[in-house]
Amino acid sequence: MNIAQLQTRVYRVPTDLPEADGTFAWNATTMVLVEAVAESGQRGLGFTYAAAEAANLIRCTLAEQVVGRDVDHVGAAWEAMVRSVRNMGRPGIASTAISAVDIALWDLKARLAGQPLYRLLGAWRDEVPIYGSGGFTSYDDETLRKQFTGWVEQGIRMVKMKIGKDWGTQPESDVHRVQVARQAIGPDVELFVDANGAYSPRQAIAMAQRFAEQGVSYFEEPVSSDHLAELAFVRQHVPMAVAAGEYGYDPWYFRDMLQAGAVDILQADVTRCLGVTGWLEAAHLAHSFAVPFSAHTAPSIHAQIGCAVPRLAHVEYFHDHARIERMFFDGAPQPVNGCLRPDPTRPGLGLELKAQDAERWRIEA
Ligand SMILES: [Mg+2]
């Protein structure tokens, strides 16, 4: 059975409130969705939270690499897509486009096999622990409190907030907000912080001491992950785990990050790092370095494939994406006792697009 066509659509969904982290602000999320259609009419679904331009790249460049191939030859399709973008530059938009297609091809393959994707890939577990992720620097204290207590009431035992407000220029505000969060969640819930690269190395080390007083156990991108030596330096001087990897667009980036000793926890995002094929490679690289592995955003996809890798620390239950995936997909898993559990009776990713509901968010691209 061959792949007959790829169909792409782009959606833009406004956030429920203005959102910001240490180094970026946004008021909408763009999703590029791909359906891989087999000759039989069976469809596989993939998506990436990326620039709308990725859709054009899929139509103009990637489709011809994939259409006509055997649906089981996902690796060959992946390799052809990766090779086809050599001259345009692969990391960035091209990698997100390849990711969406690769996810759709894996979903299609698993659907045709009549199996949930995590079982097709080989299961290590049947549910994944999640951390609630939000706590934006644009939130006031009351919004932060409400979001975190909401997650704790749902049984979620780990939460992550943004710090490094205004490129690290508001350190007292950061410390205050971490105190607010700790008071809201109580002493037993794990508290994570994410600076999105807003601090300088020495500032990050000084701030880490303040956060440690509030029992913060995980510090994501204390400095920019563009500078692995700086990240490694910070890691050697702070008491909590350092995590990074969300801007990894290929397995080779993760290899370099691990070789540099830059992280205690490696993060990877299936919608950026060349899809399921690339994400599995990242997971096994982390395993070979004895480094725990964590999934960045897109919880409905990571709930599946997080069941299919060793040494999984957690999956990020990102506020925006949890909300969008609930609106867009029947079968998006919901938290139970701090975990997401894929439905073993649903094949593939277990997601069905609510096309009519989603239509109102569709944009031309
Ligand atoms: Mg982050």
XYZ file of C-alpha atoms and ligand atoms in Angstrom:
366
model
C 0.000 0.000 0.000
C 1.403 3.375 -1.016
C 0.949 6.919 0.191
C -1.400 8.730 -2.216
C -1.169 12.316 -0.972
C -0.372 14.728 1.837
C -2.956 17.326 2.840
C -2.000 20.312 4.990
C -4.017 22.855 6.928
C -2.963 25.734 9.155
C -4.768 26.988 12.265
C -4.156 30.006 14.439
C -5.676 29.880 17.911
C -5.611 32.954 20.190
C -4.383 32.334 23.737
C -6.933 32.647 26.569
C -4.766 35.410 28.130
C -1.655 37.251 26.925
C 1.373 34.989 27.471
C 5.077 35.643 27.918
C 8.213 33.965 29.184
C 11.622 35.457 29.920
C 12.505 36.226 26.321
C 9.314 36.101 24.207
C 5.649 37.137 24.259
C 2.719 35.813 22.210
C -1.065 35.984 21.934
C -1.769 33.090 19.540
C -0.511 29.635 18.681
C -0.121 28.371 15.115
C -0.602 24.703 14.283
C 0.347 23.161 10.947
C -1.577 19.929 10.493
C -0.806 17.215 7.962
C -2.856 14.245 6.884
C -1.062 11.448 5.057
C -3.616 9.646 2.892
C -3.000 6.054 1.801
C -4.294 4.634 -1.493
C -7.014 2.887 0.523
C -8.234 6.264 1.818
C -6.957 5.567 5.359
C -5.560 8.730 6.926
C -2.699 9.389 9.321
C -2.517 12.659 11.233
C 0.455 14.732 12.337
C 0.989 18.310 13.423
C 3.565 20.817 14.543
C 3.316 24.052 16.501
C 5.374 26.042 14.072
C 5.340 28.880 11.588
C 2.598 28.731 8.923
C 5.405 28.723 6.326
C 6.000 25.066 7.195
C 2.796 24.201 5.305
C 4.214 25.569 2.059
C 7.385 23.610 2.529
C 5.337 20.439 2.926
C 3.365 21.125 -0.253
C 6.253 22.383 -2.401
C 9.142 20.189 -1.272
C 8.275 17.319 1.051
C 5.153 15.897 -0.604
C 7.028 14.728 -3.685
C 9.519 12.897 -1.446
C 6.773 10.965 0.298
C 3.912 10.374 -2.156
C 4.148 6.997 -3.885
C 6.213 5.361 -1.137
C 5.121 2.257 0.717
C 3.328 3.298 3.914
C 5.628 1.010 5.918
C 8.824 2.696 4.711
C 8.719 5.574 7.178
C 12.495 5.635 7.617
C 13.077 5.921 3.870
C 10.574 8.772 3.654
C 12.294 10.488 6.588
C 15.710 10.214 4.979
C 14.424 11.521 1.626
C 12.753 14.510 3.341
C 15.908 15.327 5.323
C 18.041 15.165 2.163
C 15.582 17.281 0.165
C 16.010 20.362 2.380
C 19.828 20.398 2.391
C 20.210 23.651 0.514
C 17.424 25.583 2.241
C 18.820 24.802 5.715
C 17.248 22.063 7.762
C 17.115 23.218 11.418
C 14.096 25.425 12.088
C 11.072 25.553 9.799
C 12.196 22.657 7.601
C 12.625 20.380 10.621
C 9.176 21.299 11.953
C 7.636 20.507 8.546
C 9.435 17.156 8.362
C 8.303 16.473 11.940
C 4.626 16.939 11.095
C 4.863 14.636 8.085
C 6.847 11.971 9.945
C 4.273 11.984 12.770
C 1.463 11.551 10.218
C 3.308 8.648 8.573
C 3.779 6.868 11.913
C 0.122 7.456 12.785
C -0.924 6.031 9.407
C 1.326 2.996 9.782
C -0.041 2.250 13.263
C -3.652 2.726 12.139
C -3.152 0.319 9.257
C -1.643 -2.150 11.733
C -4.666 -1.621 14.022
C -2.414 -0.772 16.978
C -1.839 2.226 19.229
C 1.439 3.836 18.181
C 3.211 3.142 21.480
C 2.541 -0.568 21.125
C 3.681 -0.603 17.510
C 6.916 1.119 18.575
C 7.385 -1.168 21.585
C 5.983 -0.197 24.967
C 8.055 0.552 28.066
C 5.006 1.671 30.067
C 1.320 2.380 29.499
C 1.117 5.878 30.969
C 3.409 8.899 31.324
C 3.885 11.228 34.314
C 3.186 14.855 33.444
C 4.024 18.252 34.833
C 1.625 21.161 34.497
C 3.357 23.907 32.530
C 2.378 27.552 32.348
C 2.913 30.185 35.040
C 3.687 32.801 32.423
C 5.585 35.983 33.331
C 2.559 37.905 31.994
C 0.252 36.384 34.652
C -0.613 38.289 37.797
C -0.203 36.474 41.109
C -3.848 35.444 41.276
C -3.809 33.871 37.787
C -0.600 32.008 38.627
C -2.087 30.719 41.895
C -5.311 29.633 40.228
C -3.596 27.767 37.421
C -1.243 25.880 39.746
C -3.848 24.979 42.367
C -6.101 23.801 39.526
C -3.452 21.336 38.393
C -2.702 20.155 41.915
C -6.435 19.569 42.479
C -6.407 17.390 39.336
C -3.711 15.213 40.935
C -0.717 16.664 39.076
C 2.370 16.490 41.311
C 4.829 18.651 39.319
C 4.394 22.171 37.926
C 6.604 24.509 35.909
C 6.569 28.299 35.731
C 8.310 30.890 33.590
C 10.916 33.165 35.146
C 13.525 35.590 33.811
C 10.882 38.260 33.184
C 11.963 40.923 30.677
C 15.251 39.236 29.792
C 16.246 38.714 33.401
C 15.923 42.371 34.382
C 13.264 41.738 37.095
C 15.008 39.314 39.493
C 12.980 40.354 42.563
C 9.761 39.791 40.634
C 11.031 36.316 39.679
C 11.753 35.429 43.301
C 8.396 36.812 44.431
C 6.482 34.794 41.817
C 8.332 31.604 42.764
C 7.320 32.237 46.397
C 3.700 32.743 45.327
C 3.804 29.472 43.400
C 5.321 27.540 46.299
C 2.686 28.861 48.703
C -0.055 27.900 46.257
C 1.076 24.306 45.678
C 2.294 23.486 49.183
C 5.544 21.792 50.180
C 5.093 18.412 48.490
C 4.466 19.291 44.841
C 7.606 19.591 42.734
C 8.275 23.112 41.471
C 10.174 23.653 38.200
C 11.344 26.951 36.696
C 12.143 27.861 33.076
C 14.134 30.996 32.234
C 14.070 30.482 28.437
C 17.689 31.606 28.342
C 17.003 34.985 29.958
C 19.879 35.024 32.475
C 23.621 35.406 32.167
C 25.620 32.493 33.630
C 26.555 34.206 36.914
C 23.080 35.670 37.331
C 21.581 32.214 36.780
C 23.825 30.727 39.471
C 22.874 33.478 41.937
C 19.171 33.115 41.145
C 19.384 29.339 41.530
C 20.314 29.811 45.196
C 17.198 31.926 45.740
C 15.008 29.379 43.951
C 16.567 26.514 45.929
C 15.252 28.176 49.095
C 11.770 27.564 47.655
C 12.575 23.944 46.932
C 12.876 24.353 43.156
C 14.202 21.026 41.873
C 14.527 21.721 38.135
C 15.913 24.726 36.246
C 15.233 24.827 32.508
C 17.378 26.923 30.164
C 18.923 29.041 32.934
C 21.043 30.477 30.107
C 20.653 30.202 26.352
C 21.101 26.666 25.096
C 22.915 28.126 22.097
C 26.016 28.169 24.314
C 26.593 24.667 25.587
C 29.736 25.540 27.553
C 27.815 28.203 29.497
C 24.976 25.795 30.160
C 27.483 23.200 31.409
C 29.150 25.828 33.612
C 25.811 26.745 35.212
C 24.938 23.079 35.650
C 28.149 22.546 37.645
C 27.288 25.393 40.037
C 23.588 25.014 40.854
C 21.977 22.571 43.279
C 19.024 21.522 41.111
C 18.688 19.609 37.831
C 19.365 21.617 34.660
C 17.219 20.820 31.617
C 17.332 21.946 27.972
C 16.826 20.694 24.436
C 13.602 22.290 23.190
C 15.440 23.947 20.284
C 16.916 20.666 19.139
C 16.012 20.134 15.483
C 17.932 16.902 14.901
C 19.624 14.023 16.770
C 23.082 15.530 16.253
C 22.172 18.569 18.323
C 21.207 16.296 21.212
C 24.447 14.335 20.865
C 26.443 17.590 21.170
C 24.379 18.736 24.165
C 24.948 15.424 25.947
C 28.654 15.304 25.069
C 29.074 18.819 26.491
C 27.672 17.630 29.845
C 25.216 20.515 29.588
C 22.089 18.916 31.073
C 20.821 16.653 33.848
C 17.598 16.129 31.886
C 17.428 16.177 28.092
C 14.290 17.640 26.537
C 13.109 16.998 23.000
C 10.040 18.095 21.074
C 8.639 15.637 18.524
C 7.063 18.510 16.576
C 10.509 20.056 16.020
C 13.182 17.343 16.138
C 12.288 15.496 12.905
C 9.203 13.761 14.183
C 8.772 10.421 15.889
C 11.827 9.076 14.048
C 14.044 11.890 15.338
C 12.515 11.896 18.822
C 13.146 8.189 19.341
C 16.784 8.757 18.373
C 17.025 11.582 20.906
C 15.543 9.327 23.598
C 18.044 6.577 22.922
C 20.927 9.052 22.843
C 19.866 10.258 26.303
C 19.639 6.657 27.458
C 23.169 5.970 26.230
C 24.430 8.939 28.293
C 22.385 7.798 31.334
C 20.474 11.093 31.216
C 16.713 11.172 31.947
C 14.543 12.256 29.047
C 11.613 14.697 28.991
C 9.070 15.618 26.313
C 8.574 19.287 25.444
C 4.944 20.441 24.781
C 2.386 18.677 22.451
C 1.100 16.388 25.242
C -1.281 14.318 23.082
C 1.537 13.058 20.882
C 4.082 12.687 23.675
C 1.612 10.702 25.781
C 1.840 7.999 23.096
C 5.507 8.008 22.231
C 6.546 8.717 25.833
C 5.293 5.197 26.539
C 7.762 3.846 23.974
C 11.126 5.094 25.280
C 13.432 4.220 28.194
C 14.260 6.534 31.112
C 11.349 8.935 30.581
C 11.311 11.577 33.335
C 8.090 13.345 32.355
C 5.915 14.857 29.649
C 5.133 18.568 29.620
C 1.415 19.284 29.968
C 1.692 22.742 28.406
C -1.288 24.978 29.080
C -1.723 26.250 25.487
C -1.328 22.907 23.803
C -3.456 20.953 26.284
C -6.216 23.477 25.621
C -5.854 23.382 21.820
C -5.592 19.593 21.627
C -8.751 19.248 23.748
C -10.567 21.587 21.332
C -9.201 19.949 18.169
C -9.080 16.213 18.823
C -11.396 13.542 20.077
C -9.239 11.155 22.076
C -6.796 13.753 23.468
C -5.812 12.094 26.767
C -6.752 13.889 29.992
C -4.733 13.847 33.223
C -5.580 11.151 35.759
C -3.506 10.974 38.964
C -0.794 13.101 37.378
C -0.435 10.890 34.302
C -1.627 10.703 30.702
C -2.627 7.226 29.580
C -3.168 6.514 25.877
C -6.345 4.588 25.195
C -5.111 1.109 24.165
C -8.266 0.537 22.084
C -7.579 3.492 19.747
C -5.118 2.869 16.878
C -2.299 5.225 15.927
C -2.046 8.389 18.001
C -5.644 7.799 19.057
C -6.649 11.274 17.861
C -9.545 12.180 15.579
C -9.627 15.723 14.240
C -12.856 17.567 15.060
C -12.616 19.192 11.638
C -15.765 21.296 11.973
C -14.809 22.633 15.407
C -11.299 23.394 14.186
C -12.504 25.161 11.029
C -13.148 28.448 12.826
C -9.425 28.718 13.607
C -8.266 27.918 10.085
C -6.143 30.465 8.223
C -4.958 30.613 4.623
C -1.328 29.621 4.339
Mg 11.293 25.879 27.899
